[in-house]
Tab-separated table of C-alpha atoms and ligand atoms in Angstrom:
chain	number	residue	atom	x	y	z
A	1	UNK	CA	138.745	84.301	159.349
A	2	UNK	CA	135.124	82.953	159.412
A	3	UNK	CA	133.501	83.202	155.683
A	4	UNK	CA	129.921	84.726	156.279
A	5	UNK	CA	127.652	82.210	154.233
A	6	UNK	CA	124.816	84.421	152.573
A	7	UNK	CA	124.118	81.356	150.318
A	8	UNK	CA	123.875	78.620	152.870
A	9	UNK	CA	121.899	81.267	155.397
A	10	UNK	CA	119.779	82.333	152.869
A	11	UNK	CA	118.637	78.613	152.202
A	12	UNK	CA	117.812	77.948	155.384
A	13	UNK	CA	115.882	81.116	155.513
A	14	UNK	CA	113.859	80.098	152.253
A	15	UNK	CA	113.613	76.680	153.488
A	16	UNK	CA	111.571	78.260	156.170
A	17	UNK	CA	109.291	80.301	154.328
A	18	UNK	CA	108.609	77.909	151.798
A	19	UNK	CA	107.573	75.532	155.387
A	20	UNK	CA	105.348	78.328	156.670
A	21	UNK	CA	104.101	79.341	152.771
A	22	UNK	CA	102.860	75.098	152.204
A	23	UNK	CA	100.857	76.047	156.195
A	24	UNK	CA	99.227	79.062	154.694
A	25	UNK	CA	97.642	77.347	151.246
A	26	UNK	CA	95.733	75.178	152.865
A	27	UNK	CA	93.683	77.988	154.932
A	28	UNK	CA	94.635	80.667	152.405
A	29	UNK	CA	94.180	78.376	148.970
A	30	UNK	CA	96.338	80.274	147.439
A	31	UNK	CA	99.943	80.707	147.160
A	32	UNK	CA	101.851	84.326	147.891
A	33	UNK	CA	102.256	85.912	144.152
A	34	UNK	CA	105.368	87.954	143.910
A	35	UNK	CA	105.774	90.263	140.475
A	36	UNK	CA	108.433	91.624	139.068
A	37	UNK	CA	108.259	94.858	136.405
A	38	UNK	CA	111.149	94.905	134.187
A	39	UNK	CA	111.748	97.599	131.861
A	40	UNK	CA	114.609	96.975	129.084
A	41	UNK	CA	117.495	94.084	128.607
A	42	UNK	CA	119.856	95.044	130.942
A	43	UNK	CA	121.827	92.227	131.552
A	44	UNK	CA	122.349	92.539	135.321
A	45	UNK	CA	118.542	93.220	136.160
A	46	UNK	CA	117.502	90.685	133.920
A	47	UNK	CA	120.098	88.383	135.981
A	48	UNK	CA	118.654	89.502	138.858
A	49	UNK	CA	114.800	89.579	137.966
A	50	UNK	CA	114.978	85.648	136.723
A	51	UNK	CA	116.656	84.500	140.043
A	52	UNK	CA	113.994	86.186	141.860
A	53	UNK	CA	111.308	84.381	140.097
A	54	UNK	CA	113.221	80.782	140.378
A	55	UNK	CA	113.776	81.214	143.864
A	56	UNK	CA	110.336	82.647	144.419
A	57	UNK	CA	108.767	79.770	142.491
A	58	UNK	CA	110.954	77.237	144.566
A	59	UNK	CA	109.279	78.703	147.793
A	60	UNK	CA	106.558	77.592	146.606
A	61	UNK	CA	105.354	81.101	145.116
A	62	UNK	CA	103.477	82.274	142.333
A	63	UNK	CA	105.935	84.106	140.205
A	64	UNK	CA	105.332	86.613	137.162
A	65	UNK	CA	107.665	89.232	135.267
A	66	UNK	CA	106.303	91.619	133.662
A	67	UNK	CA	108.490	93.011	130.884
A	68	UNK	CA	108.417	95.855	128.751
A	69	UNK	CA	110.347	97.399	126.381
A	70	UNK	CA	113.064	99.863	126.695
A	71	UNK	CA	111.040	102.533	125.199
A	72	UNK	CA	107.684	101.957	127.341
A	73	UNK	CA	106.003	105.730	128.631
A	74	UNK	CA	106.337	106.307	131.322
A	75	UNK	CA	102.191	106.434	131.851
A	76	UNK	CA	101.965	102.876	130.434
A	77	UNK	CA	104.347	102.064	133.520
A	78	UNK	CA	101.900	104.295	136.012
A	79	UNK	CA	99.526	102.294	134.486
A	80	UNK	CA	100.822	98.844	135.263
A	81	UNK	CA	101.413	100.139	138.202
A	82	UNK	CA	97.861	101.136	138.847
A	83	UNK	CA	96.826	97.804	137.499
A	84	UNK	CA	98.499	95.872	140.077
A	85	UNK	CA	97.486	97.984	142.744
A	86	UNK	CA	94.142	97.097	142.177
A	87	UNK	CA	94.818	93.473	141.546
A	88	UNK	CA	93.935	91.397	145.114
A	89	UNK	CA	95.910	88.326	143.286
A	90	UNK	CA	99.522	90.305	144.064
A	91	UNK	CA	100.245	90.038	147.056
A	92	UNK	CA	103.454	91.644	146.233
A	93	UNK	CA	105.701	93.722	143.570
A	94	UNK	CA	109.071	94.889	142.405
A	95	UNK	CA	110.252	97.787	139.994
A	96	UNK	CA	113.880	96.648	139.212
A	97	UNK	CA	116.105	99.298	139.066
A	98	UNK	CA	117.500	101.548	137.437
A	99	UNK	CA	115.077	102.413	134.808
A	100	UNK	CA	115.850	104.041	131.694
A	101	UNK	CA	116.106	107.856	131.760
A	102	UNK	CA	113.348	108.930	130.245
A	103	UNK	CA	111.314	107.665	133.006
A	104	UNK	CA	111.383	109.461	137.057
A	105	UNK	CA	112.049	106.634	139.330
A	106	UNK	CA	110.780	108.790	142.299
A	107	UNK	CA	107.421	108.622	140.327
A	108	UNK	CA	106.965	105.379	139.910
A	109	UNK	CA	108.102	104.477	143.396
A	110	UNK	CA	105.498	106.955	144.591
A	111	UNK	CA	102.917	105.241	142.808
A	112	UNK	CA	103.482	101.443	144.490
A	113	UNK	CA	101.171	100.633	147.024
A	114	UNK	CA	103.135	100.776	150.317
A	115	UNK	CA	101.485	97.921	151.636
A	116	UNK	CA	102.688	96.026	148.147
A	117	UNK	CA	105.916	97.502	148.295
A	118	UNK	CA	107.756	94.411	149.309
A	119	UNK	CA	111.403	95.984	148.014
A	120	UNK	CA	110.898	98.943	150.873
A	121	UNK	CA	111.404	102.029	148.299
A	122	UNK	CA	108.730	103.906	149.329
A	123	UNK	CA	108.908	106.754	151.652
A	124	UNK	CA	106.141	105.863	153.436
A	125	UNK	CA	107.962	102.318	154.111
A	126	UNK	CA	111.058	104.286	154.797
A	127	UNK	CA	109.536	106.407	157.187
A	128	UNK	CA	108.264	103.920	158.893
A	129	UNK	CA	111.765	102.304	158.843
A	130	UNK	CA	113.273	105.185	160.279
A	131	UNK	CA	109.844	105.497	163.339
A	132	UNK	CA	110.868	102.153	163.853
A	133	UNK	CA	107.226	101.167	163.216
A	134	UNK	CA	106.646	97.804	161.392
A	135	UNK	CA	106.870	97.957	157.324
A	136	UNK	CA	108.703	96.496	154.496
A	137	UNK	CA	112.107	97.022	155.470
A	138	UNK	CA	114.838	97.392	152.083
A	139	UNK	CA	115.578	93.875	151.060
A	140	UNK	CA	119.539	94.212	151.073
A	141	UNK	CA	119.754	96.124	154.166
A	142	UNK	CA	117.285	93.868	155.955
A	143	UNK	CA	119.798	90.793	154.574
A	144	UNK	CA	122.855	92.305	155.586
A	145	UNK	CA	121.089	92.568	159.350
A	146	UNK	CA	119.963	89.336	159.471
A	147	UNK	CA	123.300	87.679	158.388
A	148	UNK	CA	125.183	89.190	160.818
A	149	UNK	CA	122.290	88.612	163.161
A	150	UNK	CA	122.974	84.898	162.718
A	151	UNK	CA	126.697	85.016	163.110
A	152	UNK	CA	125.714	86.966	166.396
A	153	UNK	CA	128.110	90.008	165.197
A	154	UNK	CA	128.166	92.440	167.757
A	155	UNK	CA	127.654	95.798	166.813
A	156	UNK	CA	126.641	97.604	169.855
A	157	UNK	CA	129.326	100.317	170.762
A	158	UNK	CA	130.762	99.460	167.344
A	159	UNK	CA	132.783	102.017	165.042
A	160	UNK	CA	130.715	101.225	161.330
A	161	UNK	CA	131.743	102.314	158.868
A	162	UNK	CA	129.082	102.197	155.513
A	163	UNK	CA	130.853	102.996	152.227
A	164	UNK	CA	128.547	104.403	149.435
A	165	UNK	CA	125.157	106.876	150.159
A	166	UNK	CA	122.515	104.541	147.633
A	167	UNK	CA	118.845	104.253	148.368
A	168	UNK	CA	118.949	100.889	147.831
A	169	UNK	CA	122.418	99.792	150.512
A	170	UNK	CA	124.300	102.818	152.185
A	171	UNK	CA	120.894	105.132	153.420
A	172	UNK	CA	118.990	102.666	154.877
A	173	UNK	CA	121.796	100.499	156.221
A	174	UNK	CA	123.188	103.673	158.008
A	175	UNK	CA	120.003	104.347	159.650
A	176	UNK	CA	119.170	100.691	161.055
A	177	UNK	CA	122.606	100.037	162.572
A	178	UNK	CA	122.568	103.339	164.145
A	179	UNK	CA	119.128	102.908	165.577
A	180	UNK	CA	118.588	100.955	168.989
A	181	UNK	CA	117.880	97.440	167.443
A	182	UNK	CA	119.788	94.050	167.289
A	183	UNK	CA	121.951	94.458	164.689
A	184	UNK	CA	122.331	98.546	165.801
A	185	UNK	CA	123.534	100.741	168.612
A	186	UNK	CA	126.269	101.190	166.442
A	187	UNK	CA	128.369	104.393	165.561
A	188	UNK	CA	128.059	104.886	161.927
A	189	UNK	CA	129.916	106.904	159.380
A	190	UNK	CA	128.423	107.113	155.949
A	191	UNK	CA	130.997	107.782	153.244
A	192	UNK	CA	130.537	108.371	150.048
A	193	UNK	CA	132.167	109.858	146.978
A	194	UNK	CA	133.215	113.341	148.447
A	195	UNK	CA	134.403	111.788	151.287
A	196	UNK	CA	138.105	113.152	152.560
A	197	UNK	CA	140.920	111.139	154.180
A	198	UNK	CA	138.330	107.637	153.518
A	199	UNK	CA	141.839	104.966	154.522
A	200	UNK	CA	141.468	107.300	158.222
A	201	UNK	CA	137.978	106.014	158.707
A	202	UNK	CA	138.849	103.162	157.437
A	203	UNK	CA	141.888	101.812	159.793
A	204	UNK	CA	139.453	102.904	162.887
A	205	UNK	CA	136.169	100.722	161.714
A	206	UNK	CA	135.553	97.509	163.589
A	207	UNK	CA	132.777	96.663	160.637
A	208	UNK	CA	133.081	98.095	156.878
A	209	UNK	CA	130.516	98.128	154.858
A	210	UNK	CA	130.877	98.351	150.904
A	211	UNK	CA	128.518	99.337	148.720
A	212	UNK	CA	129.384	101.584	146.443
A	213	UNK	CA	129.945	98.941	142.878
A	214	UNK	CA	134.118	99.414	142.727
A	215	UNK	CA	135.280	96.465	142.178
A	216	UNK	CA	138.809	95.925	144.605
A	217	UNK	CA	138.167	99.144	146.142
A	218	UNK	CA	138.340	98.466	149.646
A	219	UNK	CA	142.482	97.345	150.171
A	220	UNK	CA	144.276	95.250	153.523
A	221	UNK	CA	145.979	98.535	154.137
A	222	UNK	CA	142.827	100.042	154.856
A	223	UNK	CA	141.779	97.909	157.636
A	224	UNK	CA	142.517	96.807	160.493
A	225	UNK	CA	143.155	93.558	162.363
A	226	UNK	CA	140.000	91.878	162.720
A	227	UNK	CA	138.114	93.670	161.009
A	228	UNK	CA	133.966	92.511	159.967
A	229	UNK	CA	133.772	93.155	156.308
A	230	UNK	CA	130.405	93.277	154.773
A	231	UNK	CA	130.785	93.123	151.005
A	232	UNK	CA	127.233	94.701	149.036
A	233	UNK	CA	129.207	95.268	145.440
A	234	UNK	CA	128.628	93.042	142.910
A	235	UNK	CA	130.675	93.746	139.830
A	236	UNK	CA	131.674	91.761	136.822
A	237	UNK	CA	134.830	92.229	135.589
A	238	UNK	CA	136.555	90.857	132.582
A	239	UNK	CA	138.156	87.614	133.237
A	240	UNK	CA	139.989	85.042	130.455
A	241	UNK	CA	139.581	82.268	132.816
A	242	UNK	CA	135.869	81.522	132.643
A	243	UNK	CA	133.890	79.939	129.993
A	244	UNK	CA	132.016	83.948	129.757
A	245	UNK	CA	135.031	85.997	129.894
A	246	UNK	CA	133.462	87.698	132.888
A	247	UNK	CA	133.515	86.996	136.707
A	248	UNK	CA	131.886	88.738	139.307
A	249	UNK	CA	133.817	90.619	142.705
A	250	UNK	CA	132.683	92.241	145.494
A	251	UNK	CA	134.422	96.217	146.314
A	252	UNK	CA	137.006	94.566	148.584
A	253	UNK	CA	140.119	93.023	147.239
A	254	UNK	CA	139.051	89.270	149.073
A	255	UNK	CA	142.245	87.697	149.141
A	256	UNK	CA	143.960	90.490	150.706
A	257	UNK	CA	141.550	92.152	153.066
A	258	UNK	CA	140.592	88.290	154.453
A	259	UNK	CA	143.479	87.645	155.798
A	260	UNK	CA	142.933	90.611	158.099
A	261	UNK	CA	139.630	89.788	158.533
A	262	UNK	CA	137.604	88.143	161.556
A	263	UNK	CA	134.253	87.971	159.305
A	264	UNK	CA	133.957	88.507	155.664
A	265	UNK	CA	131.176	88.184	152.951
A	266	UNK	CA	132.411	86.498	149.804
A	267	UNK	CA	131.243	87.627	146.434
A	268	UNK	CA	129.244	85.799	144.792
A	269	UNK	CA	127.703	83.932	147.737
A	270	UNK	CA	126.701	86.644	150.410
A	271	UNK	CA	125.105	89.908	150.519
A	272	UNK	CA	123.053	88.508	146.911
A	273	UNK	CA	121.365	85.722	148.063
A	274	UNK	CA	120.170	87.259	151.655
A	275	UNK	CA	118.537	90.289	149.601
A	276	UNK	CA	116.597	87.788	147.783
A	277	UNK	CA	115.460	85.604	151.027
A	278	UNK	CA	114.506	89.209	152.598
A	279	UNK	CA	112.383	89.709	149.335
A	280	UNK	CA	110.471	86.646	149.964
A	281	UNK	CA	110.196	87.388	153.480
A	282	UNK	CA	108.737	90.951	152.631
A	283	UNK	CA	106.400	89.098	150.001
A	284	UNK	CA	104.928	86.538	152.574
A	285	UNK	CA	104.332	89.362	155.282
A	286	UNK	CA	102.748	91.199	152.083
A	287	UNK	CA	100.380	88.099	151.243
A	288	UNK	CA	99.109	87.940	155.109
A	289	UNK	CA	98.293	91.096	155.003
A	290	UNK	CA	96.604	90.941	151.582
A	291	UNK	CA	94.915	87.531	153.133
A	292	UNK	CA	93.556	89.630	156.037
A	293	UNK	CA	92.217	93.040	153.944
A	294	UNK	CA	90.582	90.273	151.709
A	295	UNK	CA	88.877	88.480	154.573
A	296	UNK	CA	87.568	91.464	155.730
A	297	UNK	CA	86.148	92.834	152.786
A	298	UNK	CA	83.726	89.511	152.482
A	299	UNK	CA	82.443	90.047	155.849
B	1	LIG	N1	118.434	97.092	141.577
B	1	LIG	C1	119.493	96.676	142.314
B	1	LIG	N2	119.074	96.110	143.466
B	1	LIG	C2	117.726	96.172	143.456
B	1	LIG	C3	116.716	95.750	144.375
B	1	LIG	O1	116.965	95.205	145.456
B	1	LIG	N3	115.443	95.995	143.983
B	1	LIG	C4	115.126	96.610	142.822
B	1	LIG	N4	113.841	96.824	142.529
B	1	LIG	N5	116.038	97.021	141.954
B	1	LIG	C5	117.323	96.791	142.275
């Protein structure tokens, strides 16, 4: 079994754009500015949100969260949104998700400017996606194809099978390993929760994908030999043994399903840190482009 290293490759990826980011200053003379919106103290997004920023920051970035309260309209947030827009400083932004339910998400998705939309949500980024025609790609999806990019996974051919329908993981995943890509020319099943007979599809995938937040869901009696296991879940479950009382799992049961296993992602330490690195990635393209619009307008 060969442990697919998110964290290490993930590094190495940052340790390249923060190379290429110190290049840019000096003709730029300004760093790429990421922002992220936060709405409420949820303890996962606000996990996520602050290692976005310290990561961001280590690239070399300029980092800001903005963070409102639980109870913020949802015009101030079209607002904000409007603001940064507008604002030739971001190169970049994030709406952390999910937002509380007094507020549509699909609204406030709609109102980010696709060419600031460095997390992919947009349908206009998503349609690209799906043209094949160059956009912000979804930063876990766009992790999970550059990891097994760089363990040269082969896909092509390949029975797939993608476990959970999200915007965020299953959707887009599904559509870039089907499409005719590195990474793709796979056959892919998308299950999801009315799924029938799922251990069937199961046994006959050569690479599983979860992502569908159960923690142990995925079993070693629903795989087979050799199987690639991609592991998007992150879920913290009560645990005596740590200093919090919490611990966080993947939806595969690890120990089990690894010793099956040719590839697997561990959790913590794989899927995570590559949807942050594709973040940052998505946030440098964004400041080029920003650098270019800008250097046009002073003509
Ligand atoms: N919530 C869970 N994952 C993500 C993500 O990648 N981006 C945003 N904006 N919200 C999330």
């Amino acid at each position: 079994m060969i442990l697919l290293d998110g964290k290490k490759t993930a590094t190495d990826i940052r340790e390249d754009i923060k190379n290429e980011v110190a290049e840019l200053v000096k003709q730029y003379k300004r760093p790429p500015h990421l922002v992220a919106v936060l709405v409420g103290n949820d303890p996962a997004s606000l996990a996520y949100v602050k290692s976005k920023e310290r990561l961001a920051k280590k690239a070399g970035f300029t980092s800001t969260i903005l963070h409102f309260d639980k109870a913020v309209s949802e015009s101030d947030l079209l607002k904000t949104i409007d603001s940064l827009n507008r604002d030739a400083t971001v190169d970049g932004y994030i709406v952390q998700l999910p937002l509380p339910k007094h507020i549509d998400e699909q609204k406030i998705i709609m109102a980010i400017d696709p060419d600031k939309d460095v997390d992919g949500f947009h349908p206009v980024n998503l349609g690209k996606m799906i043209a094949q025609l160059p956009g912000f790609l979804p930063a876990t999806p766009h992790g999970i194809m550059e990891l097994m990019k760089r363990y040269k996974i082969q896909t092509e051919g390949k029975n797939v099978l993608i476990i959970g329908r999200s915007l965020i993981v299953g959707r887009p995943l599904s559509i870039l390993m089907s499409q005719k890509r590195p990474g793709g020319n796979a056959t892919v099943t998308l299950a999801h929760s009315r799924t029938q007979h799922i251990k069937q599809l199961s046994q006959q995938a050569d690479v599983i994908v979860t992502a569908l937040g159960k923690p142990h869901f995925l079993t070693e009696d629903m795989v087979k030999e050799d199987v690639v296991v991609i592991d998007a879940g992150i879920n913290s479950i009560e645990d005596s043994g740590t200093k919090s009382g919490y611990k966080l799992v993947g939806d595969a049961d690890f120990e089990n399903v690894s010793r099956k296993a040719s590839y697997i992602t561990p959790v913590p330490g794989g899927v995570g840190p590559m949807t942050i690195a594709m973040l940052l990635k998505n946030t440098l393209e964004a400041y080029k482009l920003n650098m270019r619009k800008n250097a046009k307008r002073t003509l």
